[in-house]
Amino acid sequence: MAYKGKRINPQKFERGQIKIMVVLLPLVIFMALPLVFIANHAFKPMEELFAFPPTFFVKNATMENFTKLIKFSRTAGIPLSRYVFNSIAVTLLTVGFSLLFTTFAAFALAKLKFKGRDLMMTINQFAIMFVATAVLIPRYLVICNLGMIDSIWAHVFPLLAYPVALFLVKQFVEQVPDALIEAAYIDGATDMTVYRKIIIPMIKPAIATAAILVFQQVWANMETSNYYINDDGMKTLTFYMNSLVNANNTVSGQGMAAAATLIMFVPNLVLFIILQNNVMNTMAHSGIK
């Protein structure tokens, strides 16, 4: 698209972009500072961790904090690998099932006509307003009555429904042309065929964004390990890292705390880097009606 001879979104660098970069570059640097600090903080030796005035960048990088963290974990009754396995299994199951149910529900609420559709969407919007603490007791009673205490499903089941992800994906599904879906029905396609062959390929950016949101919720979650799991061998890495930091909340334990923070943060960063193009497409298309 052009306006008075200028491209609104040029593919190559143009002089007109300099003023945009001048405005955005300081904001980008400011937003990146916490990430840089976390990475540097984990590699600081003890004298730099408690230096005054505090230093932002590490001067004498060391792996000592990670070494201490690994050595301390070996003294525990349950190996660190068990917590890692639990977290990976819980995350994969929860993200997979959550995206499946979210896309199913988004397709039904956006494109299928049935009684109670508007009521269901209203309930989902109300659910966005409630924090997890508000439904803690009812959620525990449900998990207990279903016999899921001390099982992997106690981690998965409470986190399957994510109202924000459903709202986001539904808005994206609504942008799929009705004429395209009607043509598929005329050709003999079923609802499942339309879902697999039309809806899913056209909403991949929204699915990627929902995957990041669900992943962040699951990866950083400690509620399930705290309230539904009594067996330490079934708890997650997040719970273990947090309990490790709290148990060593002393001067000597701050290095391990910094290393644990970086370890828990890296998967979020890696996932975002992998899916960033789809996330940007979601943001770009969210305003198209």
Short mmCIF file of C-alpha atoms in Angstrom, two decimals:
data_model
loop_
_atom_site.label_atom_id
_atom_site.label_comp_id
_atom_site.label_asym_id
_atom_site.label_seq_id
_atom_site.Cartn_x
_atom_site.Cartn_y
_atom_site.Cartn_z
CA MET A 1 0.00 0.00 0.00
CA ALA A 2 1.29 3.48 -0.84
CA TYR A 3 0.41 6.98 0.24
CA LYS A 4 1.80 9.95 -1.72
CA GLY A 5 4.50 7.76 -3.17
CA LYS A 6 5.55 6.23 0.15
CA ARG A 7 5.02 2.66 1.24
CA ILE A 8 3.24 2.28 4.56
CA ASN A 9 5.11 -0.93 5.33
CA PRO A 10 8.29 -0.99 3.20
CA GLN A 11 10.15 -4.28 2.85
CA LYS A 12 13.58 -2.61 2.93
CA PHE A 13 15.11 0.12 5.05
CA GLU A 14 14.05 3.66 4.15
CA ARG A 15 15.10 6.96 5.58
CA GLY A 16 11.58 7.57 6.80
CA GLN A 17 11.99 4.70 9.27
CA ILE A 18 14.72 6.51 11.22
CA LYS A 19 12.27 8.63 13.20
CA ILE A 20 10.31 5.51 14.14
CA MET A 21 13.48 3.77 15.31
CA VAL A 22 14.51 6.80 17.36
CA VAL A 23 11.23 6.54 19.27
CA LEU A 24 11.09 2.74 19.57
CA LEU A 25 14.74 1.96 20.32
CA PRO A 26 14.74 3.45 23.85
CA LEU A 27 11.51 1.57 24.62
CA VAL A 28 12.99 -1.70 23.36
CA ILE A 29 16.12 -1.21 25.48
CA PHE A 30 14.02 -0.35 28.54
CA MET A 31 11.84 -3.46 28.09
CA ALA A 32 14.91 -5.68 27.61
CA LEU A 33 16.68 -4.51 30.77
CA PRO A 34 14.93 -6.98 33.15
CA LEU A 35 15.86 -9.88 30.85
CA VAL A 36 19.48 -8.78 30.70
CA PHE A 37 19.57 -8.35 34.49
CA ILE A 38 18.19 -11.86 35.13
CA ALA A 39 20.79 -13.39 32.83
CA ASN A 40 23.66 -11.43 34.39
CA HIS A 41 22.49 -11.90 37.97
CA ALA A 42 22.59 -15.70 37.72
CA PHE A 43 26.30 -15.67 36.82
CA LYS A 44 27.48 -13.23 39.50
CA PRO A 45 29.88 -14.47 42.18
CA MET A 46 28.93 -13.89 45.82
CA GLU A 47 30.84 -10.62 46.16
CA GLU A 48 28.99 -9.12 43.18
CA LEU A 49 25.58 -10.32 44.36
CA PHE A 50 25.94 -8.19 47.50
CA ALA A 51 28.08 -5.40 46.08
CA PHE A 52 27.13 -1.83 46.98
CA PRO A 53 26.26 0.02 44.88
CA PRO A 54 24.70 -2.91 43.03
CA THR A 55 26.11 -3.76 39.62
CA PHE A 56 23.83 -4.37 36.64
CA PHE A 57 26.26 -6.37 34.50
CA VAL A 58 28.37 -9.25 35.77
CA LYS A 59 32.12 -8.54 35.85
CA ASN A 60 33.55 -11.94 36.73
CA ALA A 61 31.09 -14.49 35.39
CA THR A 62 31.02 -17.85 37.16
CA MET A 63 29.04 -21.09 37.04
CA GLU A 64 29.32 -21.46 40.82
CA ASN A 65 25.64 -20.68 41.45
CA PHE A 66 24.51 -23.44 39.10
CA THR A 67 27.06 -25.85 40.56
CA LYS A 68 25.75 -25.21 44.06
CA LEU A 69 22.18 -25.65 42.89
CA ILE A 70 22.95 -29.03 41.30
CA LYS A 71 24.95 -30.23 44.34
CA PHE A 72 22.18 -29.23 46.73
CA SER A 73 19.54 -30.98 44.63
CA ARG A 74 21.55 -34.21 44.83
CA THR A 75 21.24 -34.20 48.60
CA ALA A 76 17.44 -34.35 48.36
CA GLY A 77 15.60 -37.64 48.59
CA ILE A 78 14.10 -37.20 45.11
CA PRO A 79 16.39 -36.50 42.14
CA LEU A 80 16.05 -33.26 40.19
CA SER A 81 15.37 -35.23 37.02
CA ARG A 82 12.10 -36.45 38.52
CA TYR A 83 10.84 -32.89 38.99
CA VAL A 84 11.96 -31.99 35.47
CA PHE A 85 10.09 -35.00 34.05
CA ASN A 86 6.95 -34.11 36.02
CA SER A 87 6.98 -30.52 34.76
CA ILE A 88 7.54 -31.53 31.14
CA ALA A 89 4.79 -34.18 31.26
CA VAL A 90 2.32 -31.84 32.97
CA THR A 91 3.11 -28.98 30.60
CA LEU A 92 2.78 -31.08 27.43
CA LEU A 93 -0.48 -32.68 28.55
CA THR A 94 -2.03 -29.44 29.76
CA VAL A 95 -1.03 -27.32 26.78
CA GLY A 96 -2.08 -30.03 24.31
CA PHE A 97 -5.49 -30.73 25.82
CA SER A 98 -6.12 -27.06 26.57
CA LEU A 99 -5.48 -26.02 22.97
CA LEU A 100 -7.66 -28.88 21.72
CA PHE A 101 -10.61 -27.91 23.92
CA THR A 102 -10.06 -24.19 23.31
CA THR A 103 -10.12 -24.51 19.52
CA PHE A 104 -13.13 -26.84 19.65
CA ALA A 105 -15.03 -24.39 21.84
CA ALA A 106 -13.94 -21.35 19.81
CA PHE A 107 -15.18 -22.96 16.58
CA ALA A 108 -18.51 -23.90 18.14
CA LEU A 109 -19.08 -20.52 19.79
CA ALA A 110 -18.05 -18.53 16.72
CA LYS A 111 -19.49 -20.51 13.80
CA LEU A 112 -22.08 -23.03 15.00
CA LYS A 113 -25.60 -22.12 16.02
CA PHE A 114 -27.06 -23.86 19.04
CA LYS A 115 -29.15 -23.02 22.08
CA GLY A 116 -27.21 -21.48 24.93
CA ARG A 117 -24.25 -20.32 22.83
CA ASP A 118 -24.45 -16.70 23.98
CA LEU A 119 -24.88 -17.78 27.60
CA MET A 120 -21.75 -19.93 27.42
CA MET A 121 -19.72 -17.06 26.01
CA THR A 122 -21.04 -14.76 28.73
CA ILE A 123 -19.99 -17.29 31.39
CA ASN A 124 -16.50 -17.43 29.84
CA GLN A 125 -16.23 -13.64 29.97
CA PHE A 126 -17.29 -13.65 33.62
CA ALA A 127 -14.68 -16.34 34.33
CA ILE A 128 -11.95 -13.98 33.12
CA MET A 129 -12.70 -11.71 36.09
CA PHE A 130 -12.14 -14.40 38.73
CA VAL A 131 -8.69 -15.08 40.10
CA ALA A 132 -7.66 -18.64 41.00
CA THR A 133 -7.92 -17.92 44.74
CA ALA A 134 -11.64 -17.18 44.44
CA VAL A 135 -12.39 -20.71 43.20
CA LEU A 136 -9.75 -22.55 45.21
CA ILE A 137 -12.14 -24.40 47.54
CA PRO A 138 -14.65 -25.50 44.83
CA ARG A 139 -11.76 -26.58 42.62
CA TYR A 140 -10.25 -28.65 45.43
CA LEU A 141 -13.61 -30.33 46.13
CA VAL A 142 -13.97 -31.24 42.46
CA ILE A 143 -10.46 -32.70 42.26
CA CYS A 144 -10.97 -34.62 45.50
CA ASN A 145 -14.37 -36.05 44.49
CA LEU A 146 -12.95 -37.15 41.14
CA GLY A 147 -10.22 -39.09 42.94
CA MET A 148 -7.37 -37.18 41.29
CA ILE A 149 -5.41 -36.34 44.44
CA ASP A 150 -1.75 -37.39 44.09
CA SER A 151 -2.07 -38.09 40.37
CA ILE A 152 -0.73 -36.29 37.32
CA TRP A 153 -4.30 -35.32 36.39
CA ALA A 154 -4.47 -33.20 39.53
CA HIS A 155 -1.90 -30.99 37.79
CA VAL A 156 -3.61 -31.06 34.41
CA PHE A 157 -7.36 -30.92 35.03
CA PRO A 158 -7.58 -27.58 36.95
CA LEU A 159 -5.64 -25.74 34.22
CA LEU A 160 -7.38 -27.07 31.11
CA ALA A 161 -9.90 -24.24 30.88
CA TYR A 162 -8.24 -20.88 30.18
CA PRO A 163 -10.91 -18.23 29.50
CA VAL A 164 -8.46 -15.66 28.09
CA ALA A 165 -7.20 -18.12 25.48
CA LEU A 166 -10.75 -19.06 24.49
CA PHE A 167 -11.73 -15.41 24.10
CA LEU A 168 -8.65 -14.71 21.95
CA VAL A 169 -9.06 -17.75 19.69
CA LYS A 170 -12.82 -17.17 19.28
CA GLN A 171 -12.20 -13.62 18.07
CA PHE A 172 -9.80 -15.02 15.49
CA VAL A 173 -12.21 -17.76 14.35
CA GLU A 174 -14.90 -15.13 13.77
CA GLN A 175 -12.67 -13.61 11.06
CA VAL A 176 -12.83 -16.81 8.99
CA PRO A 177 -15.27 -16.06 6.10
CA ASP A 178 -18.66 -17.72 6.51
CA ALA A 179 -18.83 -18.19 2.73
CA LEU A 180 -15.78 -20.46 2.88
CA ILE A 181 -17.34 -22.64 5.57
CA GLU A 182 -20.71 -22.77 3.78
CA ALA A 183 -18.97 -23.87 0.57
CA ALA A 184 -17.31 -26.69 2.48
CA TYR A 185 -20.68 -27.82 3.88
CA ILE A 186 -22.17 -27.78 0.37
CA ASP A 187 -19.34 -30.05 -0.78
CA GLY A 188 -20.30 -32.53 1.93
CA ALA A 189 -17.83 -31.59 4.68
CA THR A 190 -18.72 -32.37 8.28
CA ASP A 191 -18.12 -30.09 11.25
CA MET A 192 -14.95 -32.02 12.08
CA THR A 193 -13.67 -31.68 8.51
CA VAL A 194 -14.31 -27.94 8.56
CA TYR A 195 -12.51 -27.72 11.90
CA ARG A 196 -9.45 -29.67 10.69
CA LYS A 197 -9.16 -28.45 7.10
CA ILE A 198 -10.32 -24.81 7.35
CA ILE A 199 -10.41 -23.47 10.90
CA ILE A 200 -7.13 -24.82 12.27
CA PRO A 201 -4.93 -23.78 9.28
CA MET A 202 -6.39 -20.26 9.31
CA ILE A 203 -6.01 -19.58 13.03
CA LYS A 204 -2.46 -20.86 13.59
CA PRO A 205 -1.22 -17.44 14.83
CA ALA A 206 -3.94 -17.35 17.49
CA ILE A 207 -3.17 -20.95 18.49
CA ALA A 208 0.52 -20.08 18.90
CA THR A 209 -0.36 -17.11 21.11
CA ALA A 210 -2.75 -19.22 23.18
CA ALA A 211 -0.02 -21.85 23.53
CA ILE A 212 2.33 -19.27 25.04
CA LEU A 213 -0.35 -18.03 27.45
CA VAL A 214 -1.24 -21.55 28.60
CA PHE A 215 2.42 -22.55 28.83
CA GLN A 216 3.21 -19.60 31.09
CA GLN A 217 0.25 -20.43 33.31
CA VAL A 218 1.25 -24.10 33.63
CA TRP A 219 5.03 -23.73 33.86
CA ALA A 220 4.90 -21.19 36.69
CA ASN A 221 2.03 -22.84 38.54
CA MET A 222 2.58 -24.03 42.11
CA GLU A 223 -1.05 -24.26 43.20
CA THR A 224 -1.54 -27.86 42.05
CA SER A 225 1.60 -29.10 43.83
CA ASN A 226 0.66 -27.19 46.98
CA TYR A 227 -2.97 -28.24 47.31
CA TYR A 228 -3.57 -31.43 45.34
CA ILE A 229 -0.28 -33.35 45.67
CA ASN A 230 1.01 -34.91 48.88
CA ASP A 231 3.57 -37.20 47.26
CA ASP A 232 6.81 -35.24 46.74
CA GLY A 233 7.65 -37.46 43.78
CA MET A 234 4.63 -36.09 41.89
CA LYS A 235 5.41 -32.39 42.37
CA THR A 236 6.75 -30.09 39.66
CA LEU A 237 10.05 -28.35 39.06
CA THR A 238 8.55 -24.94 39.80
CA PHE A 239 7.43 -26.05 43.23
CA TYR A 240 10.82 -27.63 43.93
CA MET A 241 12.77 -24.55 42.84
CA ASN A 242 10.57 -22.29 44.94
CA SER A 243 10.87 -24.52 48.02
CA LEU A 244 14.63 -24.74 47.44
CA VAL A 245 14.96 -20.97 47.39
CA ASN A 246 12.77 -20.56 50.48
CA ALA A 247 14.69 -23.22 52.38
CA ASN A 248 17.96 -21.49 51.56
CA ASN A 249 16.78 -17.92 51.96
CA THR A 250 20.10 -16.88 53.43
CA VAL A 251 23.07 -14.92 52.18
CA SER A 252 24.72 -18.05 50.82
CA GLY A 253 21.50 -19.16 49.14
CA GLN A 254 20.99 -16.06 47.02
CA GLY A 255 23.27 -17.36 44.28
CA MET A 256 21.19 -20.53 43.96
CA ALA A 257 18.04 -18.41 43.93
CA ALA A 258 19.42 -16.36 41.02
CA ALA A 259 20.35 -19.52 39.10
CA ALA A 260 16.93 -21.08 39.74
CA THR A 261 15.19 -17.92 38.50
CA LEU A 262 17.11 -18.05 35.22
CA ILE A 263 16.43 -21.76 34.75
CA MET A 264 12.69 -21.24 35.20
CA PHE A 265 12.67 -18.21 32.89
CA VAL A 266 14.57 -19.69 29.91
CA PRO A 267 11.76 -22.00 28.63
CA ASN A 268 9.37 -19.02 28.40
CA LEU A 269 11.91 -17.05 26.39
CA VAL A 270 12.71 -19.96 24.07
CA LEU A 271 9.04 -20.65 23.37
CA PHE A 272 8.37 -16.99 22.59
CA ILE A 273 11.35 -16.80 20.22
CA ILE A 274 10.12 -19.89 18.36
CA LEU A 275 6.54 -18.62 18.04
CA GLN A 276 7.18 -14.87 17.83
CA ASN A 277 6.17 -14.54 14.16
CA ASN A 278 2.79 -16.11 14.86
CA VAL A 279 2.32 -13.91 17.93
CA MET A 280 3.02 -10.80 15.87
CA ASN A 281 0.50 -11.96 13.26
CA THR A 282 -2.09 -12.37 16.01
CA MET A 283 -1.52 -8.81 17.19
CA ALA A 284 -1.68 -7.50 13.63
CA HIS A 285 -4.90 -9.32 12.76
CA SER A 286 -6.69 -8.67 16.06
CA GLY A 287 -7.87 -5.27 14.82
CA ILE A 288 -9.13 -6.51 11.43
CA LYS A 289 -12.89 -6.84 11.27
#
